[in-house]
Amino acid sequence: MILLTLLIFSLIVSTAYTKNLRRSVENAPRTGKSPAQQSAPSTAQFPKFSVIVPAYNEAENIRDCAIAILESTRLSVDNLEVLIVDDRSTDDTLAIAQTLQQQLNDPRLKILAGQPRPANEYWAGKNWACAQAVEVATGDFLLFIDADVRLKPQAIETALETVETEKIDLLTCMPALVCECFAEWLVQPLMFNHLAVCFDFTAVNDPTVDSAFAAGPFMLFRRSAYEKIGGHEAVAGEIVEDVELSRRIKRAGLKLGLYAGSNLAFVRMYRSWSALWEGWTKNLYLGANRSWGMMVYMAAIMLFLYPIPWIGLFIILKDLISFFHLPSSIFHLPSSIFLLPSFLLAIIVIWQQYNLRRLGEQISDCSTKYWWLGGLGGTLVAAIAIGSAIKTETGWGWTWRGRPLQIKS
């Protein structure tokens, strides 16, 4: 009876969650035309565009990121500059970027060696690097991307067309998701789905609703709007600066646009379980406004959505095998009457796990590979949610690539 009750609750949670994800996916706006439909860009009326890439210990990413930006567009140096700012990396990021600049001899590419952070100020994450880049940037539009992002052909032109057409002050998007290692396949699709549920596109894009969200891998500002809200200097101490910037955009009465951006860029955020754990526990709790309740709620949702149906199915199958192997099983019918409905409920909820991955695929372009391991993935996401709250509040192991983090005082 207890198992049946848990599975009924799992079905209720799964049905509601699927409904919310479907609504978010269906309402997600897309940017412009597909690259194949775009005509060659005209630079006659094209504004000056600055692409800024803050880089800290990005030796494995920085070369491919820079090449992808430069090859994504035909814009000349008159209309485009690519600013890579090394944030005092301890690996070969700066040397690789400088070597690439010499090899390509592309005047659009500029490499900045970041300065030490101010001694008496706390600058979290990439805020200091971004602020330094803006100081030398000449663009009317500022596109901030991470080093693990790869722009797709004509992404800049397509994004600008959307910004101009829709009069958007900050355009941010959820890029296509790339998963390669096993841990990524278990966690990342579930995380992207959860973001789409929590930050419904319609609500985020509605200027009358407080809900705000921005994805750090791709943020395109009108420079006037960026300066009006104070830029990265205004959020210097914020770990989750992208979400805070989006909130400031809305509070300033400016227009925020959250789009599905799989046609603009793709991203591989983390390349190992340790990097994935460090990255998500860094951001998740702060992104929920330091709400313990939200983290416990998220963990509970993940457990009811994913592992509980699988655990229930295994228990039911074990009981069914035992039932049919007992000579006197007919006398155990009262205690086994709930097996069949419990079995059906478990199968239904597990099938909905596949449907959730299919829905998410429409935004992330991430296939349903390993969907049947959702029980393990949901358990890991629940652990990340609780771990994020503990690490943030205690500071134990709360780092980003070795740099200790602290909450803004």
PDB file of C-alpha atoms in Angstrom, residues 85-386:
ATOM      1  CA  VAL A  85      40.557  38.364 -21.768  1.00  0.00           C
ATOM      2  CA  ASP A  86      42.685  35.962 -19.766  1.00  0.00           C
ATOM      3  CA  ASP A  87      41.636  36.132 -16.122  1.00  0.00           C
ATOM      4  CA  ARG A  88      45.076  35.386 -14.636  1.00  0.00           C
ATOM      5  CA  SER A  89      44.954  31.711 -15.650  1.00  0.00           C
ATOM      6  CA  THR A  90      47.387  29.263 -14.090  1.00  0.00           C
ATOM      7  CA  ASP A  91      47.467  27.066 -17.201  1.00  0.00           C
ATOM      8  CA  ASP A  92      48.432  27.838 -20.829  1.00  0.00           C
ATOM      9  CA  THR A  93      45.253  29.742 -21.746  1.00  0.00           C
ATOM     10  CA  LEU A  94      47.005  33.046 -22.407  1.00  0.00           C
ATOM     11  CA  ALA A  95      49.895  31.488 -24.334  1.00  0.00           C
ATOM     12  CA  ILE A  96      47.522  29.473 -26.529  1.00  0.00           C
ATOM     13  CA  ALA A  97      45.414  32.549 -27.279  1.00  0.00           C
ATOM     14  CA  GLN A  98      48.470  34.666 -28.131  1.00  0.00           C
ATOM     15  CA  THR A  99      49.872  31.934 -30.373  1.00  0.00           C
ATOM     16  CA  LEU A 100      46.562  31.676 -32.174  1.00  0.00           C
ATOM     17  CA  GLN A 101      46.516  35.441 -32.704  1.00  0.00           C
ATOM     18  CA  GLN A 102      49.943  35.276 -34.339  1.00  0.00           C
ATOM     19  CA  GLN A 103      48.984  32.300 -36.506  1.00  0.00           C
ATOM     20  CA  LEU A 104      45.713  33.745 -37.770  1.00  0.00           C
ATOM     21  CA  ASN A 105      46.878  37.340 -38.065  1.00  0.00           C
ATOM     22  CA  ASP A 106      43.205  38.322 -37.975  1.00  0.00           C
ATOM     23  CA  PRO A 107      42.797  41.997 -36.983  1.00  0.00           C
ATOM     24  CA  ARG A 108      39.402  41.198 -35.474  1.00  0.00           C
ATOM     25  CA  LEU A 109      40.988  39.079 -32.729  1.00  0.00           C
ATOM     26  CA  LYS A 110      42.403  40.851 -29.679  1.00  0.00           C
ATOM     27  CA  ILE A 111      43.976  39.166 -26.654  1.00  0.00           C
ATOM     28  CA  LEU A 112      43.975  40.893 -23.282  1.00  0.00           C
ATOM     29  CA  ALA A 113      46.112  39.818 -20.337  1.00  0.00           C
ATOM     30  CA  GLY A 114      43.917  40.437 -17.332  1.00  0.00           C
ATOM     31  CA  GLN A 115      45.143  42.627 -14.508  1.00  0.00           C
ATOM     32  CA  PRO A 116      45.210  41.564 -10.835  1.00  0.00           C
ATOM     33  CA  ARG A 117      41.948  42.033  -9.010  1.00  0.00           C
ATOM     34  CA  PRO A 118      41.637  45.157  -6.850  1.00  0.00           C
ATOM     35  CA  ALA A 119      43.183  44.477  -3.462  1.00  0.00           C
ATOM     36  CA  ASN A 120      40.349  45.841  -1.316  1.00  0.00           C
ATOM     37  CA  GLU A 121      37.411  44.722  -3.455  1.00  0.00           C
ATOM     38  CA  TYR A 122      35.721  41.358  -3.952  1.00  0.00           C
ATOM     39  CA  TRP A 123      35.121  40.429  -7.569  1.00  0.00           C
ATOM     40  CA  ALA A 124      33.499  37.025  -8.011  1.00  0.00           C
ATOM     41  CA  GLY A 125      33.849  34.695 -10.960  1.00  0.00           C
ATOM     42  CA  LYS A 126      34.330  36.261 -14.387  1.00  0.00           C
ATOM     43  CA  ASN A 127      33.010  39.712 -13.450  1.00  0.00           C
ATOM     44  CA  TRP A 128      36.456  41.339 -13.230  1.00  0.00           C
ATOM     45  CA  ALA A 129      37.536  39.912 -16.592  1.00  0.00           C
ATOM     46  CA  CYS A 130      34.326  41.079 -18.276  1.00  0.00           C
ATOM     47  CA  ALA A 131      34.616  44.560 -16.795  1.00  0.00           C
ATOM     48  CA  GLN A 132      38.166  44.909 -18.110  1.00  0.00           C
ATOM     49  CA  ALA A 133      37.119  43.844 -21.598  1.00  0.00           C
ATOM     50  CA  VAL A 134      34.244  46.333 -21.681  1.00  0.00           C
ATOM     51  CA  GLU A 135      36.690  49.127 -20.874  1.00  0.00           C
ATOM     52  CA  VAL A 136      38.424  48.610 -24.235  1.00  0.00           C
ATOM     53  CA  ALA A 137      35.456  47.338 -26.246  1.00  0.00           C
ATOM     54  CA  THR A 138      34.182  49.697 -28.944  1.00  0.00           C
ATOM     55  CA  GLY A 139      30.983  47.893 -29.897  1.00  0.00           C
ATOM     56  CA  ASP A 140      27.448  49.237 -29.740  1.00  0.00           C
ATOM     57  CA  PHE A 141      26.465  45.676 -28.883  1.00  0.00           C
ATOM     58  CA  LEU A 142      28.268  43.460 -26.380  1.00  0.00           C
ATOM     59  CA  LEU A 143      28.026  39.682 -26.681  1.00  0.00           C
ATOM     60  CA  PHE A 144      29.410  37.772 -23.702  1.00  0.00           C
ATOM     61  CA  ILE A 145      30.036  34.080 -24.250  1.00  0.00           C
ATOM     62  CA  ASP A 146      31.936  31.445 -22.302  1.00  0.00           C
ATOM     63  CA  ALA A 147      35.008  29.681 -23.639  1.00  0.00           C
ATOM     64  CA  ASP A 148      33.115  26.375 -23.804  1.00  0.00           C
ATOM     65  CA  VAL A 149      30.612  27.873 -26.278  1.00  0.00           C
ATOM     66  CA  ARG A 150      30.901  27.439 -30.042  1.00  0.00           C
ATOM     67  CA  LEU A 151      29.016  29.920 -32.201  1.00  0.00           C
ATOM     68  CA  LYS A 152      27.229  28.512 -35.228  1.00  0.00           C
ATOM     69  CA  PRO A 153      27.363  30.097 -38.709  1.00  0.00           C
ATOM     70  CA  GLN A 154      25.802  33.581 -38.787  1.00  0.00           C
ATOM     71  CA  ALA A 155      24.924  33.452 -35.099  1.00  0.00           C
ATOM     72  CA  ILE A 156      25.931  37.090 -34.657  1.00  0.00           C
ATOM     73  CA  GLU A 157      23.828  38.322 -37.560  1.00  0.00           C
ATOM     74  CA  THR A 158      20.839  36.202 -36.530  1.00  0.00           C
ATOM     75  CA  ALA A 159      20.996  37.334 -32.906  1.00  0.00           C
ATOM     76  CA  LEU A 160      21.288  40.997 -33.885  1.00  0.00           C
ATOM     77  CA  GLU A 161      18.344  40.689 -36.267  1.00  0.00           C
ATOM     78  CA  THR A 162      16.235  39.347 -33.387  1.00  0.00           C
ATOM     79  CA  VAL A 163      17.391  42.092 -31.019  1.00  0.00           C
ATOM     80  CA  GLU A 164      16.609  44.840 -33.526  1.00  0.00           C
ATOM     81  CA  THR A 165      13.288  43.387 -34.648  1.00  0.00           C
ATOM     82  CA  GLU A 166      11.989  42.702 -31.146  1.00  0.00           C
ATOM     83  CA  LYS A 167      13.612  45.786 -29.529  1.00  0.00           C
ATOM     84  CA  ILE A 168      15.391  43.611 -26.961  1.00  0.00           C
ATOM     85  CA  ASP A 169      17.949  45.078 -24.552  1.00  0.00           C
ATOM     86  CA  LEU A 170      19.355  41.764 -23.309  1.00  0.00           C
ATOM     87  CA  LEU A 171      19.029  38.690 -25.486  1.00  0.00           C
ATOM     88  CA  THR A 172      20.045  35.460 -23.803  1.00  0.00           C
ATOM     89  CA  CYS A 173      19.516  31.931 -24.977  1.00  0.00           C
ATOM     90  CA  MET A 174      19.734  28.296 -24.001  1.00  0.00           C
ATOM     91  CA  PRO A 175      22.222  26.928 -26.549  1.00  0.00           C
ATOM     92  CA  ALA A 176      22.308  23.401 -27.879  1.00  0.00           C
ATOM     93  CA  LEU A 177      23.705  21.017 -25.278  1.00  0.00           C
ATOM     94  CA  VAL A 178      26.631  18.698 -25.987  1.00  0.00           C
ATOM     95  CA  CYS A 179      27.181  15.680 -23.732  1.00  0.00           C
ATOM     96  CA  GLU A 180      30.066  13.269 -24.123  1.00  0.00           C
ATOM     97  CA  CYS A 181      31.133  11.759 -20.811  1.00  0.00           C
ATOM     98  CA  PHE A 182      28.755   9.465 -18.897  1.00  0.00           C
ATOM     99  CA  ALA A 183      28.137  11.935 -16.046  1.00  0.00           C
ATOM    100  CA  GLU A 184      27.050  14.617 -18.521  1.00  0.00           C
ATOM    101  CA  TRP A 185      24.449  12.321 -20.069  1.00  0.00           C
ATOM    102  CA  LEU A 186      23.048  11.509 -16.641  1.00  0.00           C
ATOM    103  CA  VAL A 187      22.789  15.064 -15.297  1.00  0.00           C
ATOM    104  CA  GLN A 188      22.836  17.730 -18.005  1.00  0.00           C
ATOM    105  CA  PRO A 189      19.600  16.928 -19.891  1.00  0.00           C
ATOM    106  CA  LEU A 190      17.725  16.792 -16.583  1.00  0.00           C
ATOM    107  CA  MET A 191      19.216  20.110 -15.486  1.00  0.00           C
ATOM    108  CA  PHE A 192      18.318  21.827 -18.766  1.00  0.00           C
ATOM    109  CA  ASN A 193      14.760  20.495 -18.505  1.00  0.00           C
ATOM    110  CA  HIS A 194      14.485  21.768 -14.945  1.00  0.00           C
ATOM    111  CA  LEU A 195      15.679  25.229 -15.936  1.00  0.00           C
ATOM    112  CA  ALA A 196      13.052  25.300 -18.682  1.00  0.00           C
ATOM    113  CA  VAL A 197      10.374  24.389 -16.136  1.00  0.00           C
ATOM    114  CA  CYS A 198      11.488  26.833 -13.425  1.00  0.00           C
ATOM    115  CA  PHE A 199      12.145  29.716 -15.810  1.00  0.00           C
ATOM    116  CA  ASP A 200       9.237  29.440 -18.215  1.00  0.00           C
ATOM    117  CA  PHE A 201      10.036  31.373 -21.383  1.00  0.00           C
ATOM    118  CA  THR A 202       6.711  33.197 -21.393  1.00  0.00           C
ATOM    119  CA  ALA A 203       7.093  34.415 -17.808  1.00  0.00           C
ATOM    120  CA  VAL A 204      10.713  35.492 -18.248  1.00  0.00           C
ATOM    121  CA  ASN A 205       9.884  37.417 -21.412  1.00  0.00           C
ATOM    122  CA  ASP A 206       6.841  39.111 -19.876  1.00  0.00           C
ATOM    123  CA  PRO A 207       7.857  42.593 -18.617  1.00  0.00           C
ATOM    124  CA  THR A 208       4.994  42.570 -16.100  1.00  0.00           C
ATOM    125  CA  VAL A 209       6.257  39.402 -14.358  1.00  0.00           C
ATOM    126  CA  ASP A 210       9.174  39.410 -11.909  1.00  0.00           C
ATOM    127  CA  SER A 211      10.635  36.126 -13.189  1.00  0.00           C
ATOM    128  CA  ALA A 212      14.077  36.765 -14.698  1.00  0.00           C
ATOM    129  CA  PHE A 213      16.792  34.501 -16.018  1.00  0.00           C
ATOM    130  CA  ALA A 214      19.851  34.753 -18.225  1.00  0.00           C
ATOM    131  CA  ALA A 215      22.205  32.022 -19.389  1.00  0.00           C
ATOM    132  CA  GLY A 216      25.823  33.067 -18.925  1.00  0.00           C
ATOM    133  CA  PRO A 217      27.075  31.178 -21.990  1.00  0.00           C
ATOM    134  CA  PHE A 218      25.279  33.649 -24.300  1.00  0.00           C
ATOM    135  CA  MET A 219      24.268  37.184 -23.306  1.00  0.00           C
ATOM    136  CA  LEU A 220      23.882  39.923 -25.921  1.00  0.00           C
ATOM    137  CA  PHE A 221      23.449  43.458 -24.528  1.00  0.00           C
ATOM    138  CA  ARG A 222      22.745  46.744 -26.136  1.00  0.00           C
ATOM    139  CA  ARG A 223      25.628  48.744 -24.762  1.00  0.00           C
ATOM    140  CA  SER A 224      23.298  51.508 -23.634  1.00  0.00           C
ATOM    141  CA  ALA A 225      21.284  49.007 -21.572  1.00  0.00           C
ATOM    142  CA  TYR A 226      24.433  47.381 -20.165  1.00  0.00           C
ATOM    143  CA  GLU A 227      25.734  50.739 -18.992  1.00  0.00           C
ATOM    144  CA  LYS A 228      22.354  51.799 -17.607  1.00  0.00           C
ATOM    145  CA  ILE A 229      22.306  48.857 -15.162  1.00  0.00           C
ATOM    146  CA  GLY A 230      25.971  49.329 -14.222  1.00  0.00           C
ATOM    147  CA  GLY A 231      27.347  46.334 -16.092  1.00  0.00           C
ATOM    148  CA  HIS A 232      29.504  43.722 -14.377  1.00  0.00           C
ATOM    149  CA  GLU A 233      30.845  46.291 -11.952  1.00  0.00           C
ATOM    150  CA  ALA A 234      27.393  46.550 -10.402  1.00  0.00           C
ATOM    151  CA  VAL A 235      27.322  42.783  -9.783  1.00  0.00           C
ATOM    152  CA  ALA A 236      31.015  42.414  -8.919  1.00  0.00           C
ATOM    153  CA  GLY A 237      30.390  40.257  -5.859  1.00  0.00           C
ATOM    154  CA  GLU A 238      27.685  38.054  -7.404  1.00  0.00           C
ATOM    155  CA  ILE A 239      28.597  34.416  -8.119  1.00  0.00           C
ATOM    156  CA  VAL A 240      25.546  33.949 -10.382  1.00  0.00           C
ATOM    157  CA  GLU A 241      26.025  37.259 -12.145  1.00  0.00           C
ATOM    158  CA  ASP A 242      24.039  36.312 -15.235  1.00  0.00           C
ATOM    159  CA  VAL A 243      20.763  35.917 -13.346  1.00  0.00           C
ATOM    160  CA  GLU A 244      21.413  39.102 -11.352  1.00  0.00           C
ATOM    161  CA  LEU A 245      22.064  41.054 -14.552  1.00  0.00           C
ATOM    162  CA  SER A 246      18.766  39.818 -15.990  1.00  0.00           C
ATOM    163  CA  ARG A 247      16.949  40.937 -12.844  1.00  0.00           C
ATOM    164  CA  ARG A 248      18.503  44.382 -13.122  1.00  0.00           C
ATOM    165  CA  ILE A 249      17.442  44.612 -16.764  1.00  0.00           C
ATOM    166  CA  LYS A 250      13.825  44.007 -15.794  1.00  0.00           C
ATOM    167  CA  ARG A 251      13.923  46.295 -12.781  1.00  0.00           C
ATOM    168  CA  ALA A 252      15.256  49.083 -15.011  1.00  0.00           C
ATOM    169  CA  GLY A 253      12.253  48.732 -17.312  1.00  0.00           C
ATOM    170  CA  LEU A 254      14.385  47.308 -20.121  1.00  0.00           C
ATOM    171  CA  LYS A 255      13.389  44.393 -22.317  1.00  0.00           C
ATOM    172  CA  LEU A 256      14.700  40.917 -21.534  1.00  0.00           C
ATOM    173  CA  GLY A 257      14.502  38.185 -24.145  1.00  0.00           C
ATOM    174  CA  LEU A 258      15.069  34.503 -23.291  1.00  0.00           C
ATOM    175  CA  TYR A 259      15.160  32.372 -26.427  1.00  0.00           C
ATOM    176  CA  ALA A 260      15.804  28.815 -27.478  1.00  0.00           C
ATOM    177  CA  GLY A 261      19.186  29.233 -29.151  1.00  0.00           C
ATOM    178  CA  SER A 262      20.163  25.862 -30.553  1.00  0.00           C
ATOM    179  CA  ASN A 263      20.598  27.521 -33.966  1.00  0.00           C
ATOM    180  CA  LEU A 264      22.983  30.103 -32.491  1.00  0.00           C
ATOM    181  CA  ALA A 265      25.475  28.098 -30.477  1.00  0.00           C
ATOM    182  CA  PHE A 266      26.248  24.890 -28.693  1.00  0.00           C
ATOM    183  CA  VAL A 267      27.967  24.342 -25.376  1.00  0.00           C
ATOM    184  CA  ARG A 268      29.686  21.554 -23.530  1.00  0.00           C
ATOM    185  CA  MET A 269      29.688  22.896 -20.007  1.00  0.00           C
ATOM    186  CA  TYR A 270      31.541  20.213 -18.073  1.00  0.00           C
ATOM    187  CA  ARG A 271      33.869  17.406 -19.129  1.00  0.00           C
ATOM    188  CA  SER A 272      33.890  15.235 -15.999  1.00  0.00           C
ATOM    189  CA  TRP A 273      31.828  14.415 -12.931  1.00  0.00           C
ATOM    190  CA  SER A 274      34.116  16.485 -10.688  1.00  0.00           C
ATOM    191  CA  ALA A 275      33.767  19.553 -12.933  1.00  0.00           C
ATOM    192  CA  LEU A 276      30.016  19.024 -13.165  1.00  0.00           C
ATOM    193  CA  TRP A 277      29.671  18.732  -9.382  1.00  0.00           C
ATOM    194  CA  GLU A 278      31.807  21.831  -8.789  1.00  0.00           C
ATOM    195  CA  GLY A 279      29.993  23.886 -11.421  1.00  0.00           C
ATOM    196  CA  TRP A 280      26.387  23.141 -10.490  1.00  0.00           C
ATOM    197  CA  THR A 281      26.934  23.286  -6.723  1.00  0.00           C
ATOM    198  CA  LYS A 282      28.516  26.694  -7.294  1.00  0.00           C
ATOM    199  CA  ASN A 283      25.441  28.150  -8.990  1.00  0.00           C
ATOM    200  CA  LEU A 284      22.281  26.271  -8.150  1.00  0.00           C
ATOM    201  CA  TYR A 285      21.536  27.447  -4.607  1.00  0.00           C
ATOM    202  CA  LEU A 286      22.380  31.084  -5.314  1.00  0.00           C
ATOM    203  CA  GLY A 287      20.290  30.948  -8.477  1.00  0.00           C
ATOM    204  CA  ALA A 288      17.363  30.008  -6.214  1.00  0.00           C
ATOM    205  CA  ASN A 289      17.995  33.088  -4.034  1.00  0.00           C
ATOM    206  CA  ARG A 290      19.572  30.977  -1.270  1.00  0.00           C
ATOM    207  CA  SER A 291      16.291  29.218  -0.582  1.00  0.00           C
ATOM    208  CA  TRP A 292      16.740  25.960   1.341  1.00  0.00           C
ATOM    209  CA  GLY A 293      13.098  25.237   0.677  1.00  0.00           C
ATOM    210  CA  MET A 294      13.632  25.431  -3.078  1.00  0.00           C
ATOM    211  CA  MET A 295      16.591  23.044  -2.904  1.00  0.00           C
ATOM    212  CA  VAL A 296      14.690  20.510  -0.786  1.00  0.00           C
ATOM    213  CA  TYR A 297      11.707  20.879  -3.107  1.00  0.00           C
ATOM    214  CA  MET A 298      13.911  20.339  -6.165  1.00  0.00           C
ATOM    215  CA  ALA A 299      15.526  17.268  -4.608  1.00  0.00           C
ATOM    216  CA  ALA A 300      12.109  15.809  -3.746  1.00  0.00           C
ATOM    217  CA  ILE A 301      10.783  16.457  -7.251  1.00  0.00           C
ATOM    218  CA  MET A 302      13.818  14.755  -8.795  1.00  0.00           C
ATOM    219  CA  LEU A 303      13.442  11.718  -6.531  1.00  0.00           C
ATOM    220  CA  PHE A 304       9.734  11.273  -7.258  1.00  0.00           C
ATOM    221  CA  LEU A 305      10.252  11.874 -10.973  1.00  0.00           C
ATOM    222  CA  TYR A 306      13.144   9.510 -11.536  1.00  0.00           C
ATOM    223  CA  PRO A 307      14.470   6.952  -9.003  1.00  0.00           C
ATOM    224  CA  ILE A 308      11.269   6.107  -7.096  1.00  0.00           C
ATOM    225  CA  PRO A 309       9.451   4.632 -10.159  1.00  0.00           C
ATOM    226  CA  TRP A 310      12.479   2.434 -10.938  1.00  0.00           C
ATOM    227  CA  ILE A 311      12.857   1.335  -7.325  1.00  0.00           C
ATOM    228  CA  GLY A 312       9.151   0.579  -7.241  1.00  0.00           C
ATOM    229  CA  LEU A 313       9.370  -1.457 -10.450  1.00  0.00           C
ATOM    230  CA  PHE A 314      12.212  -3.600  -9.110  1.00  0.00           C
ATOM    231  CA  ILE A 315      10.343  -4.244  -5.852  1.00  0.00           C
ATOM    232  CA  ILE A 316       7.186  -5.184  -7.751  1.00  0.00           C
ATOM    233  CA  LEU A 317       9.019  -7.554 -10.092  1.00  0.00           C
ATOM    234  CA  LYS A 318      10.700  -9.215  -7.117  1.00  0.00           C
ATOM    235  CA  ASP A 319       7.334  -9.643  -5.373  1.00  0.00           C
ATOM    236  CA  LEU A 320       5.710 -10.967  -8.549  1.00  0.00           C
ATOM    237  CA  ILE A 321       8.417 -13.582  -8.975  1.00  0.00           C
ATOM    238  CA  SER A 322       8.035 -14.642  -5.349  1.00  0.00           C
ATOM    239  CA  PHE A 323       4.236 -14.718  -5.690  1.00  0.00           C
ATOM    240  CA  PHE A 324       4.206 -17.057  -8.678  1.00  0.00           C
ATOM    241  CA  HIS A 325       6.803 -19.371  -7.146  1.00  0.00           C
ATOM    242  CA  LEU A 326       4.831 -19.940  -3.938  1.00  0.00           C
ATOM    243  CA  PRO A 327       2.702 -23.143  -4.059  1.00  0.00           C
ATOM    244  CA  SER A 328       0.097 -21.525  -1.836  1.00  0.00           C
ATOM    245  CA  SER A 329       0.149 -18.176  -3.605  1.00  0.00           C
ATOM    246  CA  ILE A 330      -3.634 -18.203  -3.880  1.00  0.00           C
ATOM    247  CA  PHE A 331      -3.769 -17.557  -0.135  1.00  0.00           C
ATOM    248  CA  HIS A 332      -1.577 -14.470  -0.527  1.00  0.00           C
ATOM    249  CA  LEU A 333      -3.934 -12.675  -2.928  1.00  0.00           C
ATOM    250  CA  PRO A 334      -5.077 -10.033  -0.396  1.00  0.00           C
ATOM    251  CA  SER A 335      -1.489  -8.953   0.216  1.00  0.00           C
ATOM    252  CA  SER A 336      -0.696  -8.963  -3.513  1.00  0.00           C
ATOM    253  CA  ILE A 337      -3.773  -7.205  -4.837  1.00  0.00           C
ATOM    254  CA  PHE A 338      -1.844  -3.941  -5.244  1.00  0.00           C
ATOM    255  CA  LEU A 339       0.939  -5.468  -7.373  1.00  0.00           C
ATOM    256  CA  LEU A 340      -0.719  -5.036 -10.766  1.00  0.00           C
ATOM    257  CA  PRO A 341      -1.821  -1.389 -10.346  1.00  0.00           C
ATOM    258  CA  SER A 342       1.589  -0.576  -8.836  1.00  0.00           C
ATOM    259  CA  PHE A 343       3.307  -2.225 -11.792  1.00  0.00           C
ATOM    260  CA  LEU A 344       1.228  -0.241 -14.288  1.00  0.00           C
ATOM    261  CA  LEU A 345       1.866   3.030 -12.470  1.00  0.00           C
ATOM    262  CA  ALA A 346       5.629   2.422 -12.421  1.00  0.00           C
ATOM    263  CA  ILE A 347       5.651   1.700 -16.165  1.00  0.00           C
ATOM    264  CA  ILE A 348       3.613   4.833 -16.929  1.00  0.00           C
ATOM    265  CA  VAL A 349       5.891   7.130 -14.925  1.00  0.00           C
ATOM    266  CA  ILE A 350       9.024   5.555 -16.414  1.00  0.00           C
ATOM    267  CA  TRP A 351       7.600   6.098 -19.894  1.00  0.00           C
ATOM    268  CA  GLN A 352       6.998   9.726 -19.005  1.00  0.00           C
ATOM    269  CA  GLN A 353      10.722  10.005 -18.229  1.00  0.00           C
ATOM    270  CA  TYR A 354      11.349   9.231 -21.884  1.00  0.00           C
ATOM    271  CA  ASN A 355       8.762  11.805 -22.923  1.00  0.00           C
ATOM    272  CA  LEU A 356      10.465  14.429 -20.752  1.00  0.00           C
ATOM    273  CA  ARG A 357      13.724  13.820 -22.559  1.00  0.00           C
ATOM    274  CA  ARG A 358      11.957  14.048 -25.929  1.00  0.00           C
ATOM    275  CA  LEU A 359      10.432  17.381 -24.958  1.00  0.00           C
ATOM    276  CA  GLY A 360      13.761  18.734 -23.737  1.00  0.00           C
ATOM    277  CA  GLU A 361      15.397  17.661 -26.971  1.00  0.00           C
ATOM    278  CA  GLN A 362      13.313  20.275 -28.804  1.00  0.00           C
ATOM    279  CA  ILE A 363      15.249  23.003 -26.978  1.00  0.00           C
ATOM    280  CA  SER A 364      18.626  21.462 -26.221  1.00  0.00           C
ATOM    281  CA  ASP A 365      19.113  19.301 -29.332  1.00  0.00           C
ATOM    282  CA  CYS A 366      20.348  16.684 -26.871  1.00  0.00           C
ATOM    283  CA  SER A 367      19.179  13.178 -27.772  1.00  0.00           C
ATOM    284  CA  THR A 368      17.400  10.730 -25.467  1.00  0.00           C
ATOM    285  CA  LYS A 369      20.564   8.658 -25.022  1.00  0.00           C
ATOM    286  CA  TYR A 370      20.648   6.908 -21.615  1.00  0.00           C
ATOM    287  CA  TRP A 371      17.128   8.087 -20.809  1.00  0.00           C
ATOM    288  CA  TRP A 372      16.538   4.739 -19.064  1.00  0.00           C
ATOM    289  CA  LEU A 373      19.192   5.701 -16.512  1.00  0.00           C
ATOM    290  CA  GLY A 374      17.063   8.609 -15.366  1.00  0.00           C
ATOM    291  CA  GLY A 375      16.781   7.024 -11.926  1.00  0.00           C
ATOM    292  CA  LEU A 376      20.509   7.446 -11.407  1.00  0.00           C
ATOM    293  CA  GLY A 377      20.520  10.889 -13.023  1.00  0.00           C
ATOM    294  CA  GLY A 378      17.664  12.155 -10.854  1.00  0.00           C
ATOM    295  CA  THR A 379      19.451  10.928  -7.723  1.00  0.00           C
ATOM    296  CA  LEU A 380      22.599  12.820  -8.730  1.00  0.00           C
ATOM    297  CA  VAL A 381      20.642  16.012  -9.424  1.00  0.00           C
ATOM    298  CA  ALA A 382      18.943  15.741  -6.024  1.00  0.00           C
ATOM    299  CA  ALA A 383      22.367  15.349  -4.393  1.00  0.00           C
ATOM    300  CA  ILE A 384      23.654  18.388  -6.292  1.00  0.00           C
ATOM    301  CA  ALA A 385      20.723  20.491  -5.060  1.00  0.00           C
ATOM    302  CA  ILE A 386      21.359  19.655  -1.405  1.00  0.00           C
TER     303      ILE A 386
END
